[in-house]
Short mmCIF file of C-alpha atoms and ligand atoms in Angstrom, two decimals:
data_model
loop_
_atom_site.label_atom_id
_atom_site.label_comp_id
_atom_site.label_asym_id
_atom_site.label_seq_id
_atom_site.Cartn_x
_atom_site.Cartn_y
_atom_site.Cartn_z
CA MET F 294 102.74 88.94 79.03
CA LYS F 295 98.91 89.35 78.55
CA GLU F 296 98.44 85.61 77.86
CA LEU F 297 100.25 84.81 81.10
CA ILE F 298 98.05 87.38 83.01
CA GLN F 299 94.89 85.87 81.47
CA LYS F 300 95.91 82.31 82.44
CA LEU F 301 96.70 83.37 85.98
CA VAL F 302 93.61 85.50 86.73
CA GLU F 303 91.22 82.95 85.35
CA ALA F 304 92.86 80.09 87.29
CA TRP F 305 90.91 78.71 90.29
CA GLY F 306 92.56 79.21 93.62
CA PRO F 307 90.77 80.29 96.88
CA SER F 308 92.89 80.49 100.04
CA GLY F 309 94.15 77.02 101.03
CA TYR F 310 93.39 75.51 97.60
CA GLU F 311 96.17 77.12 95.46
CA HIS F 312 97.24 73.89 93.77
CA HIS F 313 95.99 74.86 90.23
CA VAL F 314 97.83 78.19 90.36
CA ARG F 315 100.94 76.71 91.84
CA GLN F 316 101.06 74.08 88.99
CA LEU F 317 100.49 76.87 86.43
CA ILE F 318 103.43 78.96 87.89
CA GLN F 319 105.70 75.94 88.32
CA ASP F 320 105.31 75.23 84.57
CA GLU F 321 106.24 78.77 83.79
CA VAL F 322 109.37 78.96 86.02
CA ARG F 323 110.76 75.41 85.55
CA GLU F 324 113.41 76.48 83.06
CA LEU F 325 114.16 79.79 84.78
CA ALA F 326 114.88 79.20 88.48
CA ASP F 327 118.03 77.37 89.93
CA GLU F 328 115.94 75.56 92.47
CA ILE F 329 112.21 75.15 93.06
CA THR F 330 110.69 73.88 96.32
CA VAL F 331 107.21 73.77 97.85
CA ASP F 332 107.13 74.21 101.62
CA PRO F 333 104.66 72.31 103.99
CA LEU F 334 102.09 75.06 103.81
CA GLY F 335 102.16 75.12 100.02
CA ASN F 336 104.31 78.20 99.24
CA LEU F 337 106.14 77.80 96.04
CA ILE F 338 109.70 79.03 96.50
CA CYS F 339 111.92 79.66 93.38
CA ARG F 340 115.55 80.59 93.89
CA LEU F 341 117.82 82.33 91.36
CA GLY F 342 121.42 82.86 92.20
CA SER F 343 123.57 81.38 95.11
CA SER F 344 125.61 84.30 96.51
CA GLY F 345 125.06 87.89 97.64
CA PRO F 346 122.23 89.38 99.67
CA LYS F 347 119.21 87.23 100.06
CA VAL F 348 116.18 89.05 98.63
CA MET F 349 112.68 87.62 99.11
CA VAL F 350 109.96 88.59 96.68
CA ALA F 351 106.47 87.68 97.83
CA THR F 352 103.29 87.57 95.71
CA HIS F 353 100.22 85.66 96.78
CA MET F 354 98.54 82.92 94.72
CA ASP F 355 95.27 82.86 96.57
CA GLU F 356 92.08 84.77 95.86
CA ILE F 357 88.96 85.53 97.95
CA GLY F 358 86.13 83.12 97.59
CA VAL F 359 83.40 81.27 99.51
CA MET F 360 83.13 77.99 101.40
CA ILE F 361 79.82 76.08 101.44
CA THR F 362 78.51 75.58 104.99
CA TYR F 363 75.11 74.08 104.48
CA ALA F 364 72.81 72.80 101.70
CA GLU F 365 69.12 73.86 101.96
CA PRO F 366 67.07 70.64 101.64
CA ASN F 367 65.68 69.68 98.13
CA SER F 368 66.36 73.08 96.60
CA GLY F 369 69.75 73.31 95.06
CA TYR F 370 70.41 76.26 97.33
CA LEU F 371 73.61 76.47 99.36
CA ARG F 372 74.60 78.67 102.29
CA PHE F 373 78.13 79.83 102.63
CA THR F 374 80.75 81.78 104.57
CA GLY F 375 83.45 83.98 103.13
CA ILE F 376 87.13 83.14 102.49
CA GLY F 377 88.84 86.54 102.78
CA GLY F 378 87.27 89.93 102.83
CA LEU F 379 84.00 89.75 100.77
CA LEU F 380 82.14 92.97 100.03
CA ASN F 381 78.43 92.25 100.74
CA THR F 382 77.24 94.96 98.31
CA THR F 383 78.86 93.30 95.36
CA LEU F 384 77.46 89.79 95.83
CA ALA F 385 73.96 89.58 94.51
CA GLY F 386 73.94 88.18 91.00
CA SER F 387 77.66 87.32 91.18
CA ARG F 388 78.81 84.00 89.74
CA VAL F 389 80.95 81.56 91.68
CA ARG F 390 82.82 78.56 90.28
CA PHE F 391 83.59 75.35 91.94
CA GLU F 392 86.56 73.13 91.34
CA ASN F 393 84.42 70.63 89.37
CA GLY F 394 83.42 73.43 87.02
CA THR F 395 79.93 74.02 88.38
CA VAL F 396 78.97 77.63 88.19
CA GLY F 397 76.51 78.93 90.83
CA VAL F 398 74.72 82.36 91.11
CA ILE F 399 74.52 84.23 94.39
CA GLY F 400 70.93 85.31 95.42
CA MET F 401 69.69 87.34 98.41
CA PRO F 402 66.24 87.83 100.12
CA ASP F 403 64.06 90.78 99.00
CA PRO F 404 66.48 92.29 96.39
CA PHE F 405 63.94 94.78 95.15
CA GLY F 406 62.70 95.75 98.68
CA THR F 407 65.15 96.28 101.67
CA GLY F 408 67.95 94.83 99.52
CA ARG F 409 67.75 97.65 97.11
CA MET F 410 69.29 100.06 99.58
CA THR F 411 71.47 97.91 101.91
CA ALA F 412 73.24 94.64 101.62
CA PRO F 413 72.13 91.90 104.18
CA GLU F 414 74.49 89.94 106.42
CA LEU F 415 76.49 87.12 104.66
CA GLU F 416 74.36 84.37 106.21
CA GLU F 417 71.35 85.59 104.36
CA PHE F 418 72.86 85.13 100.95
CA TYR F 419 72.57 81.81 99.17
CA ILE F 420 74.04 80.27 96.04
CA ASP F 421 71.84 78.57 93.40
CA VAL F 422 73.56 75.46 92.00
CA SER F 423 70.29 73.64 90.87
CA ASP F 424 70.66 72.06 87.47
CA GLY F 425 67.13 70.76 86.97
CA SER F 426 67.88 67.37 88.38
CA ALA F 427 67.03 66.18 91.90
CA THR F 428 70.70 66.10 93.20
CA SER F 429 73.06 68.91 94.04
CA PRO F 430 76.36 68.95 92.23
CA VAL F 431 78.06 70.48 95.31
CA SER F 432 78.07 69.59 98.95
CA PRO F 433 79.02 71.52 102.19
CA GLY F 434 82.76 71.83 102.73
CA THR F 435 83.45 72.74 99.18
CA PRO F 436 85.10 76.08 98.26
CA ALA F 437 84.49 78.27 95.25
CA THR F 438 85.89 81.52 93.73
CA PHE F 439 84.14 84.31 92.04
CA TRP F 440 83.95 83.89 88.28
CA ARG F 441 84.41 86.29 85.26
CA PRO F 442 86.83 86.14 82.43
CA LEU F 443 89.44 88.81 81.67
CA GLU F 444 88.38 91.81 79.64
CA THR F 445 90.58 94.46 77.99
CA ARG F 446 89.68 98.07 77.37
CA GLY F 447 92.57 100.07 75.79
CA SER F 448 95.46 99.92 78.25
CA ARG F 449 93.20 98.67 81.04
CA LEU F 450 92.86 94.94 82.10
CA ILE F 451 89.78 93.96 84.06
CA ALA F 452 89.41 90.68 85.85
CA LYS F 453 88.83 88.79 89.12
CA ALA F 454 91.84 87.87 91.13
CA MET F 455 94.16 90.69 89.75
CA ASP F 456 94.68 90.64 93.58
CA ASP F 457 97.27 89.21 93.49
CA ARG F 458 97.80 87.21 90.27
CA ILE F 459 98.93 90.44 88.37
CA ALA F 460 101.80 90.42 90.89
CA CYS F 461 102.46 86.80 90.28
CA ALA F 462 102.70 87.57 86.57
CA ILE F 463 105.13 90.61 87.27
CA ALA F 464 107.28 88.22 89.44
CA ILE F 465 107.44 85.49 86.69
CA GLU F 466 108.28 88.17 84.00
CA SER F 467 111.01 89.69 86.36
CA LEU F 468 112.46 86.21 86.83
CA ARG F 469 112.49 85.76 83.01
CA ARG F 470 114.24 89.24 82.51
CA LEU F 471 116.87 88.38 85.27
CA LYS F 472 117.57 84.99 83.81
CA ALA F 473 118.30 86.55 80.44
CA LEU F 474 121.01 88.82 82.02
CA LYS F 475 124.64 87.75 82.37
CA LYS F 476 125.49 86.13 85.59
CA LYS F 477 127.42 89.08 86.90
CA ALA F 478 124.46 91.25 86.48
CA ARG F 479 122.67 89.12 89.06
CA PRO F 480 124.53 90.08 92.36
CA ASN F 481 121.70 88.76 94.67
CA GLN F 482 120.27 85.52 95.79
CA VAL F 483 116.67 86.10 94.85
CA TYR F 484 113.77 83.97 96.29
CA PHE F 485 110.67 84.44 94.35
CA VAL F 486 107.99 83.18 96.72
CA PHE F 487 104.45 82.60 95.51
CA THR F 488 102.59 82.46 98.82
CA VAL F 489 99.39 80.79 100.04
CA GLN F 490 96.63 82.08 102.21
CA GLU F 491 97.31 85.80 102.21
CA GLU F 492 93.58 86.80 102.06
CA VAL F 493 92.94 84.96 105.34
CA GLY F 494 95.78 86.53 107.32
CA LEU F 495 99.14 86.51 105.61
CA ARG F 496 99.74 82.88 106.66
CA GLY F 497 101.96 81.63 103.82
CA ALA F 498 104.29 84.55 103.89
CA ARG F 499 104.94 84.10 107.66
CA THR F 500 106.30 80.53 107.31
CA ALA F 501 108.03 81.22 103.99
CA ALA F 502 109.94 84.14 105.52
CA TYR F 503 111.07 81.95 108.40
CA GLY F 504 112.22 79.26 105.95
CA VAL F 505 114.03 81.67 103.51
CA ASN F 506 115.51 83.81 106.27
CA PRO F 507 116.10 86.89 103.77
CA ASP F 508 118.16 90.00 104.32
CA VAL F 509 115.43 92.10 102.83
CA ALA F 510 111.93 91.48 101.42
CA ILE F 511 109.76 92.96 98.74
CA ALA F 512 105.95 92.15 98.62
CA LEU F 513 104.04 92.92 95.43
CA ASP F 514 100.30 93.52 95.88
CA VAL F 515 97.55 95.62 94.51
CA THR F 516 96.59 98.94 96.23
CA HIS F 517 93.58 101.20 95.99
CA THR F 518 93.63 104.35 93.88
CA GLY F 519 92.38 107.75 94.96
CA ASP F 520 91.12 108.64 91.53
CA MET F 521 87.64 107.22 91.73
CA ILE F 522 84.48 109.25 92.41
CA LYS F 523 84.04 110.14 96.19
CA ASN F 524 87.06 108.22 96.91
CA GLU F 525 89.31 108.89 99.93
CA LYS F 526 92.07 111.41 99.59
CA MET F 527 94.81 109.26 98.23
CA ALA F 528 97.47 110.38 95.79
CA VAL F 529 97.79 106.96 93.89
CA LYS F 530 96.10 107.01 90.46
CA LEU F 531 95.67 104.39 87.77
CA GLY F 532 98.34 104.86 85.09
CA GLY F 533 100.54 106.88 87.42
CA GLY F 534 103.31 104.26 87.63
CA ALA F 535 104.60 101.77 90.22
CA ALA F 536 103.37 102.62 93.74
CA ILE F 537 106.18 102.47 96.29
CA LYS F 538 104.67 101.92 99.70
CA ILE F 539 105.42 104.21 102.52
CA HIS F 540 102.96 103.07 105.14
CA ASP F 541 99.89 100.92 105.67
CA PRO F 542 98.08 99.72 108.90
CA GLY F 543 100.39 96.69 109.07
CA LEU F 544 103.74 98.01 107.77
CA VAL F 545 105.88 101.11 108.36
CA VAL F 546 108.36 100.70 105.47
CA PRO F 547 111.95 101.44 106.76
CA PRO F 548 113.18 104.64 105.12
CA ALA F 549 116.25 102.74 103.86
CA VAL F 550 113.89 100.30 101.99
CA ARG F 551 111.86 103.15 100.69
CA ASP F 552 114.86 105.11 99.49
CA TRP F 553 116.31 101.96 97.84
CA MET F 554 113.24 101.68 95.75
CA VAL F 555 112.78 105.43 95.03
CA GLU F 556 116.33 105.86 93.95
CA ARG F 557 116.14 102.83 91.60
CA ALA F 558 113.02 104.19 89.98
CA GLN F 559 114.72 107.57 89.57
CA ALA F 560 117.86 106.07 88.15
CA ASP F 561 116.06 103.90 85.65
CA GLY F 562 113.55 106.58 84.70
CA ILE F 563 110.60 104.41 85.92
CA PRO F 564 107.32 106.35 86.59
CA TYR F 565 106.37 105.87 90.25
CA GLN F 566 104.23 107.32 92.93
CA LEU F 567 104.24 107.04 96.74
CA GLU F 568 101.59 104.92 98.41
CA LEU F 569 99.96 105.84 101.81
CA LEU F 570 97.28 103.23 102.36
CA THR F 571 94.84 103.60 105.35
CA GLY F 572 93.15 100.30 105.15
CA GLY F 573 94.49 96.75 104.55
CA SER F 574 98.06 95.29 104.37
CA THR F 575 100.15 92.82 102.46
CA ASP F 576 102.52 89.88 102.99
CA ALA F 577 105.30 92.37 103.83
CA ALA F 578 103.52 92.93 107.19
CA ALA F 579 104.08 89.28 108.21
CA ILE F 580 107.57 89.01 106.59
CA GLN F 581 108.97 92.00 108.56
CA THR F 582 108.50 90.21 111.96
CA ALA F 583 110.02 86.83 110.83
CA ARG F 584 112.88 85.53 113.03
CA ALA F 585 114.90 88.62 114.23
CA GLY F 586 113.09 90.90 111.77
CA VAL F 587 113.44 91.52 108.02
CA PRO F 588 113.48 94.98 106.53
CA SER F 589 110.44 94.85 104.16
CA GLY F 590 108.83 97.05 101.52
CA CYS F 591 106.23 96.82 98.90
CA ILE F 592 105.72 97.55 95.31
CA SER F 593 102.01 98.06 94.71
CA ILE F 594 100.04 97.88 91.57
CA PRO F 595 97.34 100.57 91.39
CA THR F 596 93.96 98.89 91.05
CA ARG F 597 90.37 99.93 91.00
CA PHE F 598 87.45 98.00 92.36
CA ILE F 599 89.57 95.75 94.49
CA HIS F 600 87.84 92.57 95.90
CA THR F 601 85.15 92.63 93.06
CA THR F 602 85.19 90.53 89.93
CA SER F 603 86.31 93.66 88.02
CA GLU F 604 89.65 94.49 89.47
CA THR F 605 91.06 97.02 86.96
CA VAL F 606 94.79 97.71 86.36
CA ASP F 607 96.73 99.66 83.70
CA THR F 608 99.29 97.84 81.52
CA GLY F 609 101.58 100.85 81.84
CA ASP F 610 101.70 100.44 85.64
CA VAL F 611 102.30 96.71 85.25
CA GLU F 612 105.33 97.31 83.13
CA ALA F 613 106.60 100.04 85.55
CA CYS F 614 106.30 97.66 88.42
CA THR F 615 108.10 94.82 86.36
CA ARG F 616 110.92 97.27 85.53
CA LEU F 617 111.22 98.49 89.13
CA LEU F 618 111.43 94.94 90.50
CA THR F 619 113.86 93.82 87.94
CA GLY F 620 116.04 96.88 88.60
CA LEU F 621 116.15 96.29 92.23
CA LEU F 622 117.02 92.65 91.86
CA SER F 623 119.80 93.19 89.22
CA ASN F 624 121.80 95.55 91.39
CA ALA F 625 123.33 94.47 94.72
CA ALA F 626 120.82 95.01 97.48
CA PRO F 627 122.35 97.26 100.23
CA PHE F 628 121.14 95.15 103.15
ZN1 ZN G 794 96.38 90.89 97.69
#
């Protein structure tokens, strides 16, 4: 699974430009799903099974990035705006990569003066794409993602875009495990939906949920951990197992969905922890209000340093999340 994770996290796909990631996932699931469609917004929808409760699983393909807004004349410097929630304190010296392969470096004014203590506004940063020639390899209107390759440290995996490609990997692996089961061990119609534009407002999940019209939905996404220095009071820790969401600012998980997940984790002996998140939300927040409403929950992957190029997960948690998802999908959903 590590090879798949590496391919996914190193793929290029800022919000609205998920085509490379979608192609990669399509190649992985082609032999596994009964039907594969791409909806008008670009969501990749993979169905397995044709009877029983309709369960939608949502993982987002897009990642945060930048959009070039203006080229400073004759300099190779580009101004940009954010795609998704950038953290200004992490930008200086970061590398971004354009679709044509150009790698740029982010600079800021006065980094050893005022910039030493506080990050400036986004408009003050710039990207150096100069290559020694007189022309710029990139023009305004071009998006980029942050760039770092995957690193491994013991059971930890460190990469950009773990948010949410680690969940895409879990969904693909779960589809693989389900497909390997006998047909009667697959009592649900499962729609694995790889969504677009989550980081800019849960846009893909909203239309996909309307199209799929599920009986119940599970989003998989990263969540913060409370085990970092001076971190908020939060019980989730790295290596503590799959995090079952109870509440975040965009979603109150219905107790029936929460219990469905907790009871499955207990029955299958899967390590789990309960997640109470006070900032941020997931695709489940959009899915729950589709049509007449969809009971929705979330399996979260504990992750350190979210929205940096060093999002860190633990392989034990990844396996726990994969087992929990597969366990839920291979038993008839009570919805
Ligand atoms: Zn995410």
